[in-house]
CSV table of C-alpha atoms and ligand atoms in Angstrom, one decimal:
chain,number,residue,atom,x,y,z
A,1,UNK,CA,-11.7,115.9,-21.4
A,2,UNK,CA,-15.3,117.4,-21.2
A,3,UNK,CA,-16.5,115.8,-18.0
A,4,UNK,CA,-20.2,116.7,-18.5
A,5,UNK,CA,-20.4,114.9,-21.8
A,6,UNK,CA,-18.7,111.7,-20.6
A,7,UNK,CA,-21.5,109.8,-19.0
A,8,UNK,CA,-19.2,106.8,-18.0
A,9,UNK,CA,-16.9,109.3,-16.1
A,10,UNK,CA,-19.9,111.0,-14.5
A,11,UNK,CA,-21.4,107.7,-13.3
A,12,UNK,CA,-18.0,106.5,-12.0
A,13,UNK,CA,-17.7,109.6,-9.9
A,14,UNK,CA,-21.1,109.1,-8.5
A,15,UNK,CA,-20.5,105.5,-7.9
A,16,UNK,CA,-17.3,106.1,-6.1
A,17,UNK,CA,-19.0,108.1,-3.5
A,18,UNK,CA,-21.5,105.4,-2.8
A,19,UNK,CA,-19.8,102.0,-3.6
A,20,UNK,CA,-16.1,101.2,-2.6
A,21,UNK,CA,-14.1,101.9,-5.7
A,22,UNK,CA,-17.3,102.6,-7.6
A,23,UNK,CA,-17.8,98.9,-8.5
A,24,UNK,CA,-19.4,95.8,-7.0
A,25,UNK,CA,-16.5,93.5,-8.0
A,26,UNK,CA,-12.9,94.8,-8.0
A,27,UNK,CA,-11.7,94.0,-11.6
A,28,UNK,CA,-14.5,96.1,-13.1
A,29,UNK,CA,-12.8,99.2,-11.7
A,30,UNK,CA,-10.1,99.2,-14.5
A,31,UNK,CA,-7.4,99.5,-11.7
A,32,UNK,CA,-4.9,97.3,-13.7
A,33,UNK,CA,-5.2,99.2,-16.9
A,34,UNK,CA,-6.2,102.7,-15.7
A,35,UNK,CA,-8.9,104.9,-17.2
A,36,UNK,CA,-12.6,105.0,-16.8
A,37,UNK,CA,-14.8,101.8,-16.6
A,38,UNK,CA,-17.5,101.6,-19.2
A,39,UNK,CA,-21.0,101.6,-17.6
A,40,UNK,CA,-23.0,99.2,-19.7
A,41,UNK,CA,-26.4,100.5,-20.7
A,42,UNK,CA,-27.6,97.5,-22.7
A,43,UNK,CA,-26.4,94.6,-24.7
A,44,UNK,CA,-27.5,92.5,-27.6
A,45,UNK,CA,-25.8,89.5,-29.3
A,46,UNK,CA,-22.0,90.1,-29.3
A,47,UNK,CA,-22.2,93.8,-28.4
A,48,UNK,CA,-22.9,96.1,-25.5
A,49,UNK,CA,-23.3,99.8,-25.5
A,50,UNK,CA,-21.9,102.0,-22.7
A,51,UNK,CA,-23.5,105.1,-21.0
A,52,UNK,CA,-22.2,107.3,-23.9
A,53,UNK,CA,-23.9,105.1,-26.5
A,54,UNK,CA,-20.6,103.7,-27.7
A,55,UNK,CA,-20.8,100.1,-29.0
A,56,UNK,CA,-18.3,97.4,-28.2
A,57,UNK,CA,-17.7,93.9,-29.4
A,58,UNK,CA,-17.9,92.0,-26.1
A,59,UNK,CA,-15.2,89.4,-25.3
A,60,UNK,CA,-16.1,89.2,-21.6
A,61,UNK,CA,-19.7,88.1,-21.7
A,62,UNK,CA,-20.1,88.7,-18.0
A,63,UNK,CA,-16.8,86.7,-17.5
A,64,UNK,CA,-18.2,83.6,-19.2
A,65,UNK,CA,-21.9,83.0,-18.7
A,66,UNK,CA,-23.1,84.7,-21.9
A,67,UNK,CA,-22.0,81.8,-24.3
A,68,UNK,CA,-25.1,82.5,-26.5
A,69,UNK,CA,-24.4,86.2,-26.5
A,70,UNK,CA,-26.8,88.7,-25.0
A,71,UNK,CA,-30.5,88.6,-25.3
A,72,UNK,CA,-30.8,85.2,-27.0
A,73,UNK,CA,-34.5,84.9,-28.0
A,74,UNK,CA,-35.1,81.4,-26.6
A,75,UNK,CA,-33.5,82.3,-23.2
A,76,UNK,CA,-35.3,85.6,-23.1
A,77,UNK,CA,-38.6,83.8,-23.7
A,78,UNK,CA,-37.9,81.3,-21.0
A,79,UNK,CA,-37.0,83.9,-18.5
A,80,UNK,CA,-40.0,86.1,-19.2
A,81,UNK,CA,-42.3,83.1,-18.8
A,82,UNK,CA,-40.7,82.0,-15.6
A,83,UNK,CA,-40.9,85.5,-14.2
A,84,UNK,CA,-44.6,85.6,-14.7
A,85,UNK,CA,-44.9,82.5,-12.6
A,86,UNK,CA,-43.1,84.0,-9.6
A,87,UNK,CA,-39.6,85.1,-8.6
A,88,UNK,CA,-38.8,82.9,-5.6
A,89,UNK,CA,-40.7,80.6,-3.4
A,90,UNK,CA,-38.3,79.1,-0.9
A,91,UNK,CA,-39.8,75.7,-1.8
A,92,UNK,CA,-38.8,73.2,-4.5
A,93,UNK,CA,-39.7,73.5,-8.1
A,94,UNK,CA,-39.9,71.2,-11.1
A,95,UNK,CA,-37.2,73.2,-13.0
A,96,UNK,CA,-34.6,72.4,-10.3
A,97,UNK,CA,-35.1,68.8,-11.0
A,98,UNK,CA,-34.8,69.4,-14.8
A,99,UNK,CA,-31.7,71.4,-14.4
A,100,UNK,CA,-30.0,68.7,-12.3
A,101,UNK,CA,-31.0,66.1,-14.8
A,102,UNK,CA,-29.6,68.2,-17.7
A,103,UNK,CA,-26.3,68.9,-15.9
A,104,UNK,CA,-25.9,65.2,-14.8
A,105,UNK,CA,-26.7,64.0,-18.4
A,106,UNK,CA,-23.9,66.2,-19.7
A,107,UNK,CA,-21.3,65.6,-17.0
A,108,UNK,CA,-21.4,61.9,-16.1
A,109,UNK,CA,-18.9,62.2,-13.1
A,110,UNK,CA,-21.7,64.2,-11.4
A,111,UNK,CA,-24.3,61.8,-9.9
A,112,UNK,CA,-25.9,64.3,-7.6
A,113,UNK,CA,-25.6,68.0,-7.1
A,114,UNK,CA,-26.7,71.0,-5.1
A,115,UNK,CA,-27.7,74.3,-6.6
A,116,UNK,CA,-26.5,77.5,-5.1
A,117,UNK,CA,-26.2,81.2,-6.2
A,118,UNK,CA,-22.6,81.9,-6.8
A,119,UNK,CA,-19.3,80.2,-7.7
A,120,UNK,CA,-17.9,81.4,-4.4
A,121,UNK,CA,-20.6,79.7,-2.6
A,122,UNK,CA,-20.2,76.5,-4.6
A,123,UNK,CA,-16.5,76.3,-4.1
A,124,UNK,CA,-16.7,77.1,-0.4
A,125,UNK,CA,-19.4,74.4,0.1
A,126,UNK,CA,-17.4,71.7,-1.9
A,127,UNK,CA,-14.5,72.2,0.4
A,128,UNK,CA,-16.6,71.9,3.5
A,129,UNK,CA,-18.3,68.8,2.1
A,130,UNK,CA,-14.9,67.3,1.2
A,131,UNK,CA,-13.6,67.9,4.7
A,132,UNK,CA,-16.9,66.5,6.1
A,133,UNK,CA,-16.8,63.4,3.9
A,134,UNK,CA,-13.2,62.5,4.5
A,135,UNK,CA,-12.9,63.7,8.1
A,136,UNK,CA,-9.7,65.5,7.2
A,137,UNK,CA,-9.0,69.3,7.2
A,138,UNK,CA,-6.0,70.1,4.9
A,139,UNK,CA,-6.5,70.7,1.2
A,140,UNK,CA,-4.4,71.7,-1.9
A,141,UNK,CA,-4.9,74.6,-4.2
A,142,UNK,CA,-2.7,76.1,-6.9
A,143,UNK,CA,-1.2,79.6,-7.1
A,144,UNK,CA,-3.1,81.6,-9.7
A,145,UNK,CA,-6.3,79.5,-9.6
A,146,UNK,CA,-9.3,81.5,-8.3
A,147,UNK,CA,-12.1,79.6,-6.5
A,148,UNK,CA,-14.1,82.6,-5.2
A,149,UNK,CA,-13.5,84.7,-2.1
A,150,UNK,CA,-14.2,82.2,0.8
A,151,UNK,CA,-11.7,82.8,3.6
A,152,UNK,CA,-9.8,79.6,3.3
A,153,UNK,CA,-9.1,80.2,-0.4
A,154,UNK,CA,-7.7,83.7,-0.2
A,155,UNK,CA,-4.2,82.4,0.4
A,156,UNK,CA,-0.8,82.4,-1.2
A,157,UNK,CA,2.0,79.9,-0.7
A,158,UNK,CA,3.9,79.8,2.5
A,159,UNK,CA,7.7,79.6,2.7
A,160,UNK,CA,8.0,75.9,2.0
A,161,UNK,CA,6.0,72.8,1.6
A,162,UNK,CA,5.9,72.0,5.3
A,163,UNK,CA,4.4,75.4,6.1
A,164,UNK,CA,1.0,76.1,4.8
A,165,UNK,CA,-0.5,79.4,3.3
A,166,UNK,CA,-0.6,83.0,4.2
A,167,UNK,CA,-3.8,85.1,3.8
A,168,UNK,CA,-3.8,87.3,0.6
A,169,UNK,CA,-6.6,89.5,2.0
A,170,UNK,CA,-6.9,91.6,5.2
A,171,UNK,CA,-9.5,90.2,7.4
A,172,UNK,CA,-8.6,86.6,6.9
A,173,UNK,CA,-7.2,85.1,10.0
A,174,UNK,CA,-4.0,83.2,9.7
A,175,UNK,CA,-5.7,80.2,11.5
A,176,UNK,CA,-8.3,79.9,8.7
A,177,UNK,CA,-5.7,79.4,6.0
A,178,UNK,CA,-3.3,77.3,7.9
A,179,UNK,CA,-4.7,74.1,6.4
A,180,UNK,CA,-4.5,75.4,2.8
A,181,UNK,CA,-1.5,74.1,0.9
A,182,UNK,CA,-0.7,76.3,-2.1
A,183,UNK,CA,1.3,74.7,-4.9
A,184,UNK,CA,2.7,75.8,-8.2
A,185,UNK,CA,0.4,74.9,-11.2
A,186,UNK,CA,1.9,72.2,-13.4
A,187,UNK,CA,4.8,71.6,-11.1
A,188,UNK,CA,5.0,67.7,-10.9
A,189,UNK,CA,7.8,67.3,-8.4
A,190,UNK,CA,6.2,69.7,-6.0
A,191,UNK,CA,2.9,67.8,-6.2
A,192,UNK,CA,4.7,64.5,-5.5
A,193,UNK,CA,6.5,66.0,-2.5
A,194,UNK,CA,3.3,67.5,-1.1
A,195,UNK,CA,1.4,64.3,-1.2
A,196,UNK,CA,4.4,62.4,0.3
A,197,UNK,CA,4.4,64.8,3.2
A,198,UNK,CA,0.8,65.5,3.7
A,199,UNK,CA,-1.2,63.1,1.5
A,200,UNK,CA,-3.0,61.2,4.4
A,201,UNK,CA,-4.2,64.5,5.9
A,202,UNK,CA,-5.6,65.9,2.6
A,203,UNK,CA,-9.4,66.2,2.2
A,204,UNK,CA,-9.1,67.4,-1.4
A,205,UNK,CA,-7.2,68.9,-4.1
A,206,UNK,CA,-9.0,71.7,-5.9
A,207,UNK,CA,-8.0,72.8,-9.3
A,208,UNK,CA,-9.1,74.8,-12.4
A,209,UNK,CA,-8.4,72.2,-15.1
A,210,UNK,CA,-7.9,75.1,-17.6
A,211,UNK,CA,-7.0,78.0,-15.4
A,212,UNK,CA,-9.0,81.0,-16.5
A,213,UNK,CA,-8.1,83.4,-13.7
A,214,UNK,CA,-4.3,83.7,-14.7
A,215,UNK,CA,-5.3,84.3,-18.3
A,216,UNK,CA,-5.5,80.9,-19.9
A,217,UNK,CA,-3.2,78.1,-18.7
A,218,UNK,CA,-3.9,74.5,-19.2
A,219,UNK,CA,-2.9,71.8,-16.7
A,220,UNK,CA,-0.7,69.4,-18.6
A,221,UNK,CA,-2.1,65.9,-19.2
A,222,UNK,CA,0.7,64.3,-17.2
A,223,UNK,CA,0.2,66.8,-14.4
A,224,UNK,CA,-3.6,66.2,-14.3
A,225,UNK,CA,-3.1,62.3,-14.5
A,226,UNK,CA,-0.7,62.5,-11.5
A,227,UNK,CA,-3.3,64.7,-9.7
A,228,UNK,CA,-5.9,61.9,-10.2
A,229,UNK,CA,-3.5,59.1,-9.2
A,230,UNK,CA,-2.3,60.7,-6.0
A,231,UNK,CA,-5.8,61.7,-4.9
A,232,UNK,CA,-7.0,58.1,-5.4
A,233,UNK,CA,-3.8,56.7,-3.6
A,234,UNK,CA,-4.1,58.9,-0.6
A,235,UNK,CA,-7.9,59.0,-0.4
A,236,UNK,CA,-8.2,62.7,-1.2
A,237,UNK,CA,-11.0,63.9,-3.3
A,238,UNK,CA,-10.1,65.5,-6.6
A,239,UNK,CA,-12.3,68.6,-7.0
A,240,UNK,CA,-12.5,70.3,-10.4
A,241,UNK,CA,-13.4,73.9,-10.3
A,242,UNK,CA,-15.3,74.2,-13.6
A,243,UNK,CA,-17.1,77.5,-12.7
A,244,UNK,CA,-15.5,79.0,-15.7
A,245,UNK,CA,-14.7,76.0,-18.0
A,246,UNK,CA,-17.9,74.2,-17.3
A,247,UNK,CA,-20.1,74.0,-20.5
A,248,UNK,CA,-17.8,76.7,-21.9
A,249,UNK,CA,-14.7,74.8,-23.3
A,250,UNK,CA,-16.8,71.7,-24.3
A,251,UNK,CA,-20.4,70.4,-23.8
A,252,UNK,CA,-19.0,67.9,-21.4
A,253,UNK,CA,-16.8,70.7,-19.7
A,254,UNK,CA,-13.1,70.5,-19.3
A,255,UNK,CA,-13.2,67.1,-17.7
A,256,UNK,CA,-14.4,65.7,-21.0
A,257,UNK,CA,-11.3,67.2,-22.6
A,258,UNK,CA,-9.0,65.4,-20.2
A,259,UNK,CA,-11.0,62.2,-20.4
A,260,UNK,CA,-10.0,62.1,-24.1
A,261,UNK,CA,-6.3,62.1,-23.2
A,262,UNK,CA,-6.6,60.0,-20.0
A,263,UNK,CA,-8.9,57.0,-20.4
A,264,UNK,CA,-11.5,56.7,-17.7
A,265,UNK,CA,-10.5,60.1,-16.1
A,266,UNK,CA,-13.1,61.7,-13.8
A,267,UNK,CA,-12.9,64.1,-10.8
A,268,UNK,CA,-14.7,63.2,-7.7
A,269,UNK,CA,-16.4,66.5,-7.4
A,270,UNK,CA,-17.1,69.4,-9.7
A,271,UNK,CA,-17.9,73.0,-9.0
A,272,UNK,CA,-20.0,74.9,-11.6
A,273,UNK,CA,-21.3,78.3,-12.2
A,274,UNK,CA,-21.3,81.0,-14.9
A,275,UNK,CA,-22.7,79.1,-18.1
A,276,UNK,CA,-25.2,77.1,-16.0
A,277,UNK,CA,-27.0,80.2,-15.0
A,278,UNK,CA,-26.7,81.8,-18.5
A,279,UNK,CA,-26.2,85.2,-16.9
A,280,UNK,CA,-28.4,84.7,-13.7
A,281,UNK,CA,-27.0,84.1,-10.3
A,282,UNK,CA,-26.8,80.4,-10.3
A,283,UNK,CA,-24.0,77.8,-9.5
A,284,UNK,CA,-23.7,74.2,-8.4
A,285,UNK,CA,-21.5,71.7,-6.9
A,286,UNK,CA,-21.9,68.0,-7.4
A,287,UNK,CA,-20.2,64.6,-7.5
A,288,UNK,CA,-20.3,61.0,-6.5
A,289,UNK,CA,-23.5,60.0,-4.7
A,290,UNK,CA,-21.7,58.7,-1.5
A,291,UNK,CA,-20.0,62.1,-1.1
A,292,UNK,CA,-23.1,64.2,-1.9
A,293,UNK,CA,-25.2,62.3,0.5
A,294,UNK,CA,-23.1,63.7,3.3
A,295,UNK,CA,-24.9,67.0,2.8
A,296,UNK,CA,-27.8,68.2,4.9
A,297,UNK,CA,-30.6,67.1,5.2
A,298,UNK,CA,-29.3,63.7,4.5
A,299,UNK,CA,-25.9,64.1,6.1
A,300,UNK,CA,-24.0,66.0,8.7
A,301,UNK,CA,-22.4,68.7,6.5
A,302,UNK,CA,-24.6,71.8,6.7
A,303,UNK,CA,-25.3,74.0,3.6
A,304,UNK,CA,-28.4,76.1,2.8
A,305,UNK,CA,-29.6,79.1,0.7
A,306,UNK,CA,-32.7,81.3,0.5
A,307,UNK,CA,-32.5,81.9,-3.2
A,308,UNK,CA,-30.8,78.5,-4.2
A,309,UNK,CA,-32.3,77.0,-7.3
A,310,UNK,CA,-34.2,80.2,-8.0
A,311,UNK,CA,-37.0,79.7,-10.5
A,312,UNK,CA,-36.1,82.5,-12.9
A,313,UNK,CA,-32.3,81.5,-12.7
A,314,UNK,CA,-33.1,77.9,-13.4
A,315,UNK,CA,-35.2,78.8,-16.4
A,316,UNK,CA,-32.4,80.8,-17.8
A,317,UNK,CA,-29.8,78.1,-17.1
A,318,UNK,CA,-32.0,75.3,-18.6
A,319,UNK,CA,-32.7,77.4,-21.8
A,320,UNK,CA,-29.0,78.1,-22.1
A,321,UNK,CA,-28.0,74.4,-21.8
A,322,UNK,CA,-30.7,73.4,-24.3
A,323,UNK,CA,-29.2,75.8,-26.9
A,324,UNK,CA,-25.6,74.7,-26.4
A,325,UNK,CA,-26.6,71.0,-26.5
A,326,UNK,CA,-27.8,71.5,-30.2
A,327,UNK,CA,-25.7,69.4,-32.6
A,328,UNK,CA,-22.6,71.3,-33.9
A,329,UNK,CA,-22.8,74.1,-31.4
A,330,UNK,CA,-19.4,73.6,-29.9
A,331,UNK,CA,-17.7,72.8,-33.3
A,332,UNK,CA,-18.9,76.2,-34.6
A,333,UNK,CA,-18.0,78.0,-31.4
A,334,UNK,CA,-14.6,76.4,-31.2
A,335,UNK,CA,-13.9,77.2,-34.8
A,336,UNK,CA,-14.8,80.8,-34.3
A,337,UNK,CA,-12.6,81.2,-31.2
A,338,UNK,CA,-9.7,79.4,-32.9
A,339,UNK,CA,-10.0,81.8,-35.9
A,340,UNK,CA,-9.8,84.8,-33.5
A,341,UNK,CA,-6.5,83.4,-31.9
A,342,UNK,CA,-5.0,82.4,-35.2
A,343,UNK,CA,-5.8,85.8,-36.6
A,344,UNK,CA,-4.3,87.6,-33.7
A,345,UNK,CA,-1.2,85.3,-33.9
A,346,UNK,CA,-0.8,86.1,-37.6
A,347,UNK,CA,-1.1,89.8,-37.1
A,348,UNK,CA,1.4,89.8,-34.2
A,349,UNK,CA,3.9,87.7,-36.3
A,350,UNK,CA,3.5,90.1,-39.2
A,351,UNK,CA,4.4,93.0,-36.9
A,352,UNK,CA,7.2,91.1,-35.3
A,353,UNK,CA,5.5,91.3,-31.8
A,354,UNK,CA,6.0,88.4,-29.4
A,355,UNK,CA,2.6,86.6,-29.1
A,356,UNK,CA,1.2,83.3,-27.9
A,357,UNK,CA,-2.4,82.3,-27.7
A,358,UNK,CA,-4.6,79.3,-26.9
A,359,UNK,CA,-8.2,78.4,-26.8
A,360,UNK,CA,-10.6,75.5,-26.1
A,361,UNK,CA,-14.3,75.7,-27.0
A,362,UNK,CA,-15.4,79.3,-26.4
A,363,UNK,CA,-12.7,80.4,-24.1
A,364,UNK,CA,-9.3,81.9,-25.0
A,365,UNK,CA,-6.2,83.6,-23.8
A,366,UNK,CA,-3.2,85.3,-25.3
A,367,UNK,CA,0.1,86.6,-23.9
A,368,UNK,CA,2.6,89.2,-25.3
A,369,UNK,CA,5.1,86.5,-24.8
A,370,UNK,CA,6.9,84.1,-27.3
A,371,UNK,CA,5.5,81.0,-25.6
A,372,UNK,CA,2.6,80.1,-23.4
A,373,UNK,CA,3.3,80.3,-19.7
A,374,UNK,CA,2.7,77.2,-17.6
A,375,UNK,CA,2.2,78.8,-14.2
A,376,UNK,CA,1.3,82.0,-12.3
A,377,UNK,CA,4.8,83.2,-11.8
A,378,UNK,CA,5.4,83.1,-15.7
A,379,UNK,CA,2.0,84.8,-16.5
A,380,UNK,CA,2.9,87.7,-14.2
A,381,UNK,CA,6.2,88.2,-16.1
A,382,UNK,CA,4.0,89.7,-18.9
A,383,UNK,CA,4.7,93.4,-19.5
A,384,UNK,CA,1.7,95.3,-18.2
A,385,UNK,CA,2.4,98.4,-20.0
A,386,UNK,CA,2.4,96.8,-23.3
A,387,UNK,CA,-0.8,94.9,-22.5
A,388,UNK,CA,-2.4,98.2,-21.4
A,389,UNK,CA,-1.6,99.9,-24.7
A,390,UNK,CA,-3.3,97.0,-26.5
A,391,UNK,CA,-6.3,97.1,-24.1
A,392,UNK,CA,-7.0,100.8,-24.4
A,393,UNK,CA,-6.3,100.8,-28.2
A,394,UNK,CA,-8.8,98.0,-28.6
A,395,UNK,CA,-11.3,99.8,-26.5
A,396,UNK,CA,-10.9,103.0,-28.6
A,397,UNK,CA,-11.6,100.7,-31.6
A,398,UNK,CA,-14.8,99.3,-30.2
A,399,UNK,CA,-13.4,96.0,-28.8
A,400,UNK,CA,-13.8,95.1,-25.1
A,401,UNK,CA,-11.5,92.5,-23.8
A,402,UNK,CA,-10.8,91.8,-20.1
A,403,UNK,CA,-9.3,95.0,-18.3
A,404,UNK,CA,-6.3,92.9,-16.9
A,405,UNK,CA,-3.8,90.7,-18.5
A,406,UNK,CA,-4.4,87.9,-16.1
A,407,UNK,CA,-8.0,87.2,-17.3
A,408,UNK,CA,-9.2,84.8,-20.0
A,409,UNK,CA,-11.5,85.9,-22.9
A,410,UNK,CA,-14.8,84.5,-24.2
A,411,UNK,CA,-16.4,84.2,-27.6
A,412,UNK,CA,-20.1,83.6,-27.9
A,413,UNK,CA,-22.1,82.0,-30.7
A,414,UNK,CA,-23.4,85.5,-31.5
A,415,UNK,CA,-20.0,86.7,-32.6
A,416,UNK,CA,-19.9,86.9,-36.4
A,417,UNK,CA,-16.9,86.3,-38.7
A,418,UNK,CA,-17.1,90.1,-39.3
A,419,UNK,CA,-16.8,90.8,-35.6
A,420,UNK,CA,-13.7,88.5,-35.5
A,421,UNK,CA,-12.2,90.1,-38.6
A,422,UNK,CA,-12.8,93.6,-37.1
A,423,UNK,CA,-11.1,92.6,-33.8
A,424,UNK,CA,-8.1,91.1,-35.7
A,425,UNK,CA,-7.8,94.3,-37.9
A,426,UNK,CA,-7.9,96.5,-34.7
A,427,UNK,CA,-5.3,94.3,-33.0
A,428,UNK,CA,-3.0,94.4,-36.2
A,429,UNK,CA,-2.9,98.3,-36.0
A,430,UNK,CA,-2.0,98.1,-32.5
A,431,UNK,CA,0.7,95.5,-32.8
A,432,UNK,CA,2.3,97.9,-35.3
A,433,UNK,CA,2.4,100.5,-32.5
A,434,UNK,CA,3.8,98.0,-30.0
A,435,UNK,CA,6.5,96.9,-32.5
A,436,UNK,CA,8.0,100.4,-32.5
A,437,UNK,CA,7.9,100.8,-28.7
B,1,PLP,C1,-15.8,83.0,-11.4
B,1,PLP,C2,-15.2,81.9,-10.7
B,1,PLP,C3,-15.5,81.6,-9.4
B,1,PLP,C4,-16.4,82.4,-8.5
B,1,PLP,O1,-17.7,82.6,-9.0
B,1,PLP,P1,-18.6,83.7,-8.5
B,1,PLP,O2,-19.9,83.4,-9.1
B,1,PLP,O3,-18.0,85.0,-9.1
B,1,PLP,O4,-18.6,83.7,-7.0
B,1,PLP,C5,-14.9,80.5,-8.9
B,1,PLP,N1,-14.1,79.7,-9.6
B,1,PLP,C6,-13.8,80.0,-10.9
B,1,PLP,C7,-12.9,79.0,-11.6
B,1,PLP,C8,-14.3,81.1,-11.5
B,1,PLP,O5,-13.9,81.4,-12.7
């Protein structure tokens, strides 16, 4: 390699001296796949260009927010206009009201909401609110679901259902996760047992309805139905973490997908982020009025933020929601995403490579496994070496997917049929290599 001509490598070396691991969020470091992270210089539509001027078809889209692709003209205009009026005031603005109205119109289970700046903040605050509103401290989360990096959420399963979680990060005291019960995703019997043992002490159950942080795994309809029933029966709040799925898998978010299969289905609270900011730091949590009114300044549960409801971020989010609300938007996006997954499946079949894929709206996942896994343990059985061959091969062919096999992928409305065809073609040539391995 000629180090002086690879700007990505050069920047990575500089970054590593100044920023731990050279990145400001761990997955960007390519640790799982090896190699040099691409430093993005600019992006437009479905593409970004790295520091060497190399173009990639972008299937990450900032991990979900860029549902319209990069630099959508209507969003750009809204952001530029908002920036001229001021960056931040620390006082309320009309656009915060408009954004709240827009979100509530699209997600009817949300009657009131609070805007924050990151999904981590939203999930952390939702748990505090659930605890404050119920007067209970314990809660359930599922292995493989990510709800940001608040202390009480960095936890893995203890040795049994009677024992609670163990921290997954240094610096998280055991006391802080002792009320977090970690269960296996889609494991009905374990769910029943956990509620039988602890139901009356549970403040909430938090779940990614379609898990996007262990690649792409759907909660089964019977499992979700039972989550709802048990929460209602025991007085625990059902909290949907839709930071990734919200306004990404459907205009009404993942809860609208489950409501089609389970009549009257609704979560009590919803955590949102990513798409609602359109690429700006913006997130939210919301739910039933009686619960949300427990929040300061009305209620006793404290929560605050200097940059919450930022005027440039709300302009970006509003413009994004306006575009995705246009008739036919999700039908077109879903069709495109499905055609990608179907194309990959056919290419893998033709090469005799084990493959399974799934998608909903503009979110997808695939596994080098013959059938879709149903939980984290099964996801982690995927062969990392084979995935890495695919990842680096795609990268060389100008296709950028998540640099880890436990992440979901994202298609935007800016991706063209040609982009999809090029991606399938690139993957087909790699499946032939994998076949002979
Ligand atoms: C991304 C994500 C978060 C965390 O959001 P940040 O803005 O990165 O803090 C929380 N929950 C889910 C489901 C996510 O995908």
